[in-house]
mmCIF file of C-alpha atoms in Angstrom:
data_model
loop_
_atom_site.group_PDB
_atom_site.id
_atom_site.type_symbol
_atom_site.label_atom_id
_atom_site.label_comp_id
_atom_site.label_asym_id
_atom_site.label_seq_id
_atom_site.Cartn_x
_atom_site.Cartn_y
_atom_site.Cartn_z
ATOM 1 C CA UNK D 670 4.383 -26.670 -20.943
ATOM 2 C CA UNK D 671 5.374 -23.413 -19.471
ATOM 3 C CA UNK D 672 0.886 -22.357 -18.939
ATOM 4 C CA UNK D 673 -2.497 -24.231 -20.852
ATOM 5 C CA UNK D 674 -1.662 -21.424 -24.127
ATOM 6 C CA UNK D 675 2.099 -20.824 -24.266
ATOM 7 C CA UNK D 676 4.426 -23.685 -24.482
ATOM 8 C CA UNK D 677 8.368 -24.344 -24.233
ATOM 9 C CA UNK D 678 10.568 -25.170 -27.086
ATOM 10 C CA UNK D 679 12.220 -28.746 -26.120
ATOM 11 C CA UNK D 680 15.239 -29.492 -28.038
ATOM 12 C CA UNK D 681 16.651 -28.571 -30.842
ATOM 13 C CA UNK D 682 18.174 -25.912 -29.128
ATOM 14 C CA UNK D 683 15.622 -23.528 -31.881
ATOM 15 C CA UNK D 684 15.404 -22.864 -35.899
ATOM 16 C CA UNK D 685 15.561 -26.201 -37.097
ATOM 17 C CA UNK D 686 11.964 -27.617 -37.956
ATOM 18 C CA UNK D 687 10.354 -24.136 -38.786
ATOM 19 C CA UNK D 688 8.757 -23.570 -42.038
ATOM 20 C CA UNK D 689 9.509 -20.119 -42.904
ATOM 21 C CA UNK D 690 7.363 -19.547 -45.294
ATOM 22 C CA UNK D 691 4.743 -18.307 -42.536
ATOM 23 C CA UNK D 692 1.449 -19.232 -45.174
ATOM 24 C CA UNK D 693 -1.670 -17.354 -43.958
ATOM 25 C CA UNK D 694 0.393 -16.716 -40.480
ATOM 26 C CA UNK D 695 -0.702 -13.004 -39.395
ATOM 27 C CA UNK D 696 3.588 -12.851 -38.527
ATOM 28 C CA UNK D 697 6.384 -13.235 -40.035
ATOM 29 C CA UNK D 698 9.742 -14.394 -39.410
ATOM 30 C CA UNK D 699 11.300 -11.370 -37.385
ATOM 31 C CA UNK D 700 8.157 -9.908 -36.373
ATOM 32 C CA UNK D 701 8.344 -8.410 -32.546
ATOM 33 C CA UNK D 702 5.555 -9.382 -31.427
ATOM 34 C CA UNK D 703 4.121 -10.483 -27.478
ATOM 35 C CA UNK D 704 3.076 -13.955 -26.334
ATOM 36 C CA UNK D 705 0.482 -14.437 -23.111
ATOM 37 C CA UNK D 706 2.655 -17.066 -20.302
ATOM 38 C CA UNK D 707 0.235 -17.426 -17.669
ATOM 39 C CA UNK D 708 -1.276 -14.541 -17.087
ATOM 40 C CA UNK D 709 1.193 -12.307 -18.151
ATOM 41 C CA UNK D 710 1.776 -10.568 -21.314
ATOM 42 C CA UNK D 711 5.695 -10.518 -22.415
ATOM 43 C CA UNK D 712 8.230 -9.127 -24.954
ATOM 44 C CA UNK D 713 9.260 -12.040 -28.350
ATOM 45 C CA UNK D 714 10.589 -11.618 -31.612
ATOM 46 C CA UNK D 715 8.942 -14.430 -34.066
ATOM 47 C CA UNK D 716 12.337 -17.178 -35.005
ATOM 48 C CA UNK D 717 10.473 -19.262 -36.977
ATOM 49 C CA UNK D 718 7.135 -19.859 -38.931
ATOM 50 C CA UNK D 719 4.856 -23.126 -38.718
ATOM 51 C CA UNK D 720 7.775 -24.800 -36.460
ATOM 52 C CA UNK D 721 7.846 -28.909 -36.059
ATOM 53 C CA UNK D 722 9.110 -28.823 -32.388
ATOM 54 C CA UNK D 723 11.954 -32.015 -32.303
ATOM 55 C CA UNK D 724 10.191 -35.297 -31.416
ATOM 56 C CA UNK D 725 11.912 -35.686 -27.830
ATOM 57 C CA UNK D 726 9.644 -32.713 -26.559
ATOM 58 C CA UNK D 727 6.284 -34.919 -26.166
ATOM 59 C CA UNK D 728 4.355 -32.970 -28.983
ATOM 60 C CA UNK D 729 2.381 -34.463 -30.839
ATOM 61 C CA UNK D 730 3.887 -35.972 -33.772
ATOM 62 C CA UNK D 731 2.856 -34.427 -37.286
ATOM 63 C CA UNK D 732 1.911 -31.556 -34.385
ATOM 64 C CA UNK D 733 2.888 -27.660 -35.960
ATOM 65 C CA UNK D 734 3.198 -24.795 -34.136
ATOM 66 C CA UNK D 735 3.061 -21.773 -35.928
ATOM 67 C CA UNK D 736 5.223 -19.944 -34.654
ATOM 68 C CA UNK D 737 8.039 -19.932 -32.245
ATOM 69 C CA UNK D 738 8.942 -17.357 -30.251
ATOM 70 C CA UNK D 739 12.043 -15.791 -28.612
ATOM 71 C CA UNK D 740 11.032 -14.139 -25.363
ATOM 72 C CA UNK D 741 13.636 -10.931 -24.136
ATOM 73 C CA UNK D 742 14.851 -13.182 -21.845
ATOM 74 C CA UNK D 743 16.836 -15.394 -24.315
ATOM 75 C CA UNK D 744 13.678 -18.093 -23.801
ATOM 76 C CA UNK D 745 12.117 -20.236 -26.515
ATOM 77 C CA UNK D 746 8.107 -20.940 -26.400
ATOM 78 C CA UNK D 747 5.793 -21.657 -28.787
ATOM 79 C CA UNK D 748 2.725 -20.710 -29.580
ATOM 80 C CA UNK D 749 0.083 -23.538 -30.050
ATOM 81 C CA UNK D 750 -2.106 -20.945 -31.960
ATOM 82 C CA UNK D 751 -2.425 -18.278 -34.061
ATOM 83 C CA UNK D 752 -4.791 -16.450 -32.551
ATOM 84 C CA UNK D 753 -5.049 -12.460 -30.730
ATOM 85 C CA UNK D 754 -5.420 -13.934 -26.757
ATOM 86 C CA UNK D 755 -2.134 -15.988 -27.259
ATOM 87 C CA UNK D 756 0.211 -14.025 -29.498
ATOM 88 C CA UNK D 757 0.031 -10.213 -30.641
ATOM 89 C CA UNK D 758 1.672 -7.180 -32.297
ATOM 90 C CA UNK D 759 4.059 -5.759 -29.961
ATOM 91 C CA UNK D 760 1.989 -2.476 -27.810
ATOM 92 C CA UNK D 761 -1.306 -3.508 -29.469
ATOM 93 C CA UNK D 762 -2.128 -2.904 -25.797
ATOM 94 C CA UNK D 763 -1.444 -0.211 -25.888
ATOM 95 C CA UNK D 764 -3.476 1.296 -29.023
ATOM 96 C CA UNK D 765 -6.856 2.117 -27.397
ATOM 97 C CA UNK D 766 -9.739 4.010 -28.261
ATOM 98 C CA UNK D 767 -8.565 7.833 -26.972
ATOM 99 C CA UNK D 768 -12.426 8.091 -25.750
ATOM 100 C CA UNK D 769 -11.807 6.586 -22.739
ATOM 101 C CA UNK D 770 -11.180 8.794 -20.000
ATOM 102 C CA UNK D 771 -7.708 8.801 -18.215
ATOM 103 C CA UNK D 772 -7.169 5.971 -15.228
ATOM 104 C CA UNK D 773 -6.657 8.140 -11.685
ATOM 105 C CA UNK D 774 -3.701 6.310 -11.169
ATOM 106 C CA UNK D 775 -1.068 5.755 -13.115
ATOM 107 C CA UNK D 776 1.334 2.101 -13.817
ATOM 108 C CA UNK D 777 2.652 1.288 -10.782
ATOM 109 C CA UNK D 778 1.255 2.894 -8.751
ATOM 110 C CA UNK D 779 -0.207 0.887 -4.557
ATOM 111 C CA UNK D 780 -3.380 0.359 -4.911
ATOM 112 C CA UNK D 781 -6.076 -2.331 -2.726
ATOM 113 C CA UNK D 782 -8.971 -3.423 -4.973
ATOM 114 C CA UNK D 783 -11.974 -4.906 -3.410
ATOM 115 C CA UNK D 784 -11.916 -8.642 -4.370
ATOM 116 C CA UNK D 785 -15.160 -9.046 -4.429
ATOM 117 C CA UNK D 786 -18.539 -6.210 -4.480
ATOM 118 C CA UNK D 787 -20.445 -5.659 -1.927
ATOM 119 C CA UNK D 788 -17.948 -7.459 0.791
ATOM 120 C CA UNK D 789 -16.992 -4.051 2.160
ATOM 121 C CA UNK D 790 -13.071 -6.414 4.375
ATOM 122 C CA UNK D 791 -12.258 -8.429 1.341
ATOM 123 C CA UNK D 792 -9.424 -6.142 0.108
ATOM 124 C CA UNK D 793 -5.737 -6.920 -1.136
ATOM 125 C CA UNK D 794 -3.474 -5.099 -2.263
ATOM 126 C CA UNK D 795 -0.758 -5.031 -4.982
ATOM 127 C CA UNK D 796 -0.061 -1.911 -8.525
ATOM 128 C CA UNK D 797 -1.190 -1.210 -10.788
ATOM 129 C CA UNK D 798 0.338 -2.470 -13.879
ATOM 130 C CA UNK D 799 -1.109 -2.048 -17.076
ATOM 131 C CA UNK D 800 -4.446 0.759 -18.021
ATOM 132 C CA UNK D 801 -7.451 0.081 -19.984
ATOM 133 C CA UNK D 802 -7.120 -3.508 -20.229
ATOM 134 C CA UNK D 803 -8.681 -6.013 -21.864
ATOM 135 C CA UNK D 804 -9.294 -9.505 -21.210
ATOM 136 C CA UNK D 805 -7.161 -12.569 -23.959
ATOM 137 C CA UNK D 806 -10.947 -13.411 -26.335
ATOM 138 C CA UNK D 807 -12.408 -10.407 -25.151
ATOM 139 C CA UNK D 808 -13.078 -8.334 -28.572
ATOM 140 C CA UNK D 809 -11.919 -5.531 -29.369
ATOM 141 C CA UNK D 810 -15.412 -3.840 -29.116
ATOM 142 C CA UNK D 811 -15.932 -4.752 -26.385
ATOM 143 C CA UNK D 812 -15.427 -2.936 -23.346
ATOM 144 C CA UNK D 813 -12.354 -2.906 -21.038
ATOM 145 C CA UNK D 814 -11.366 -2.686 -17.526
ATOM 146 C CA UNK D 815 -10.171 0.741 -16.967
ATOM 147 C CA UNK D 816 -6.766 -0.998 -15.179
ATOM 148 C CA UNK D 817 -4.575 -4.241 -14.467
ATOM 149 C CA UNK D 818 -3.226 -5.307 -11.027
ATOM 150 C CA UNK D 819 -0.385 -7.773 -9.995
ATOM 151 C CA UNK D 820 -1.479 -8.408 -5.892
ATOM 152 C CA UNK D 821 1.248 -8.734 -3.574
ATOM 153 C CA UNK D 822 0.529 -12.968 -4.080
ATOM 154 C CA UNK D 823 2.216 -12.344 -7.409
ATOM 155 C CA UNK D 824 -1.815 -13.210 -9.610
ATOM 156 C CA UNK D 825 -2.746 -10.624 -11.987
ATOM 157 C CA UNK D 826 -6.481 -9.410 -12.296
ATOM 158 C CA UNK D 827 -7.665 -6.804 -13.489
ATOM 159 C CA UNK D 828 -10.372 -3.427 -11.657
ATOM 160 C CA UNK D 829 -13.661 -3.724 -13.614
ATOM 161 C CA UNK D 830 -14.101 -0.623 -12.446
ATOM 162 C CA UNK D 831 -11.988 3.095 -11.720
ATOM 163 C CA UNK D 832 -14.213 4.555 -8.339
ATOM 164 C CA UNK D 833 -13.400 4.208 -4.669
ATOM 165 C CA UNK D 834 -15.696 1.218 -4.261
ATOM 166 C CA UNK D 835 -13.308 -1.153 -6.806
ATOM 167 C CA UNK D 836 -10.143 0.262 -6.321
ATOM 168 C CA UNK D 837 -8.012 3.050 -3.926
ATOM 169 C CA UNK D 838 -4.679 3.972 -3.592
ATOM 170 C CA UNK D 839 -2.937 3.147 -0.923
#
């Protein structure tokens, strides 16, 4: 299992077992998508829809994954549900409300983030990896965080505000 959201496709080498019809699904074969792997969105292409994993994969008998996706790394994964919080159109995160203020720090900026509100000593170092971050499952009309940050520990977090009490340049 890759994560709670995406499952590695095992056995069969890929395209076999897939339906192709897409019956009510948002994406068709060949669509460029982003898949949530752990806490990171990764680029890929839908290679099969309504995919039935091979018996040796360990998936429950009769289970059908809405999508099989080939990631940019070449790895095959299955999207267990057709939900925006798991698989989304490529570039969907970059389409933000133009009325949002521009963040102070560019992607790639080294920052320190307050890990506990009100605790002056609890800061962690990281790098800005995204702007206007919306956690998976949060509706489009909801508020977004100004930054997504990858900590030096590898953990992905977000800064809920763009001020020196929450995030500052190192």
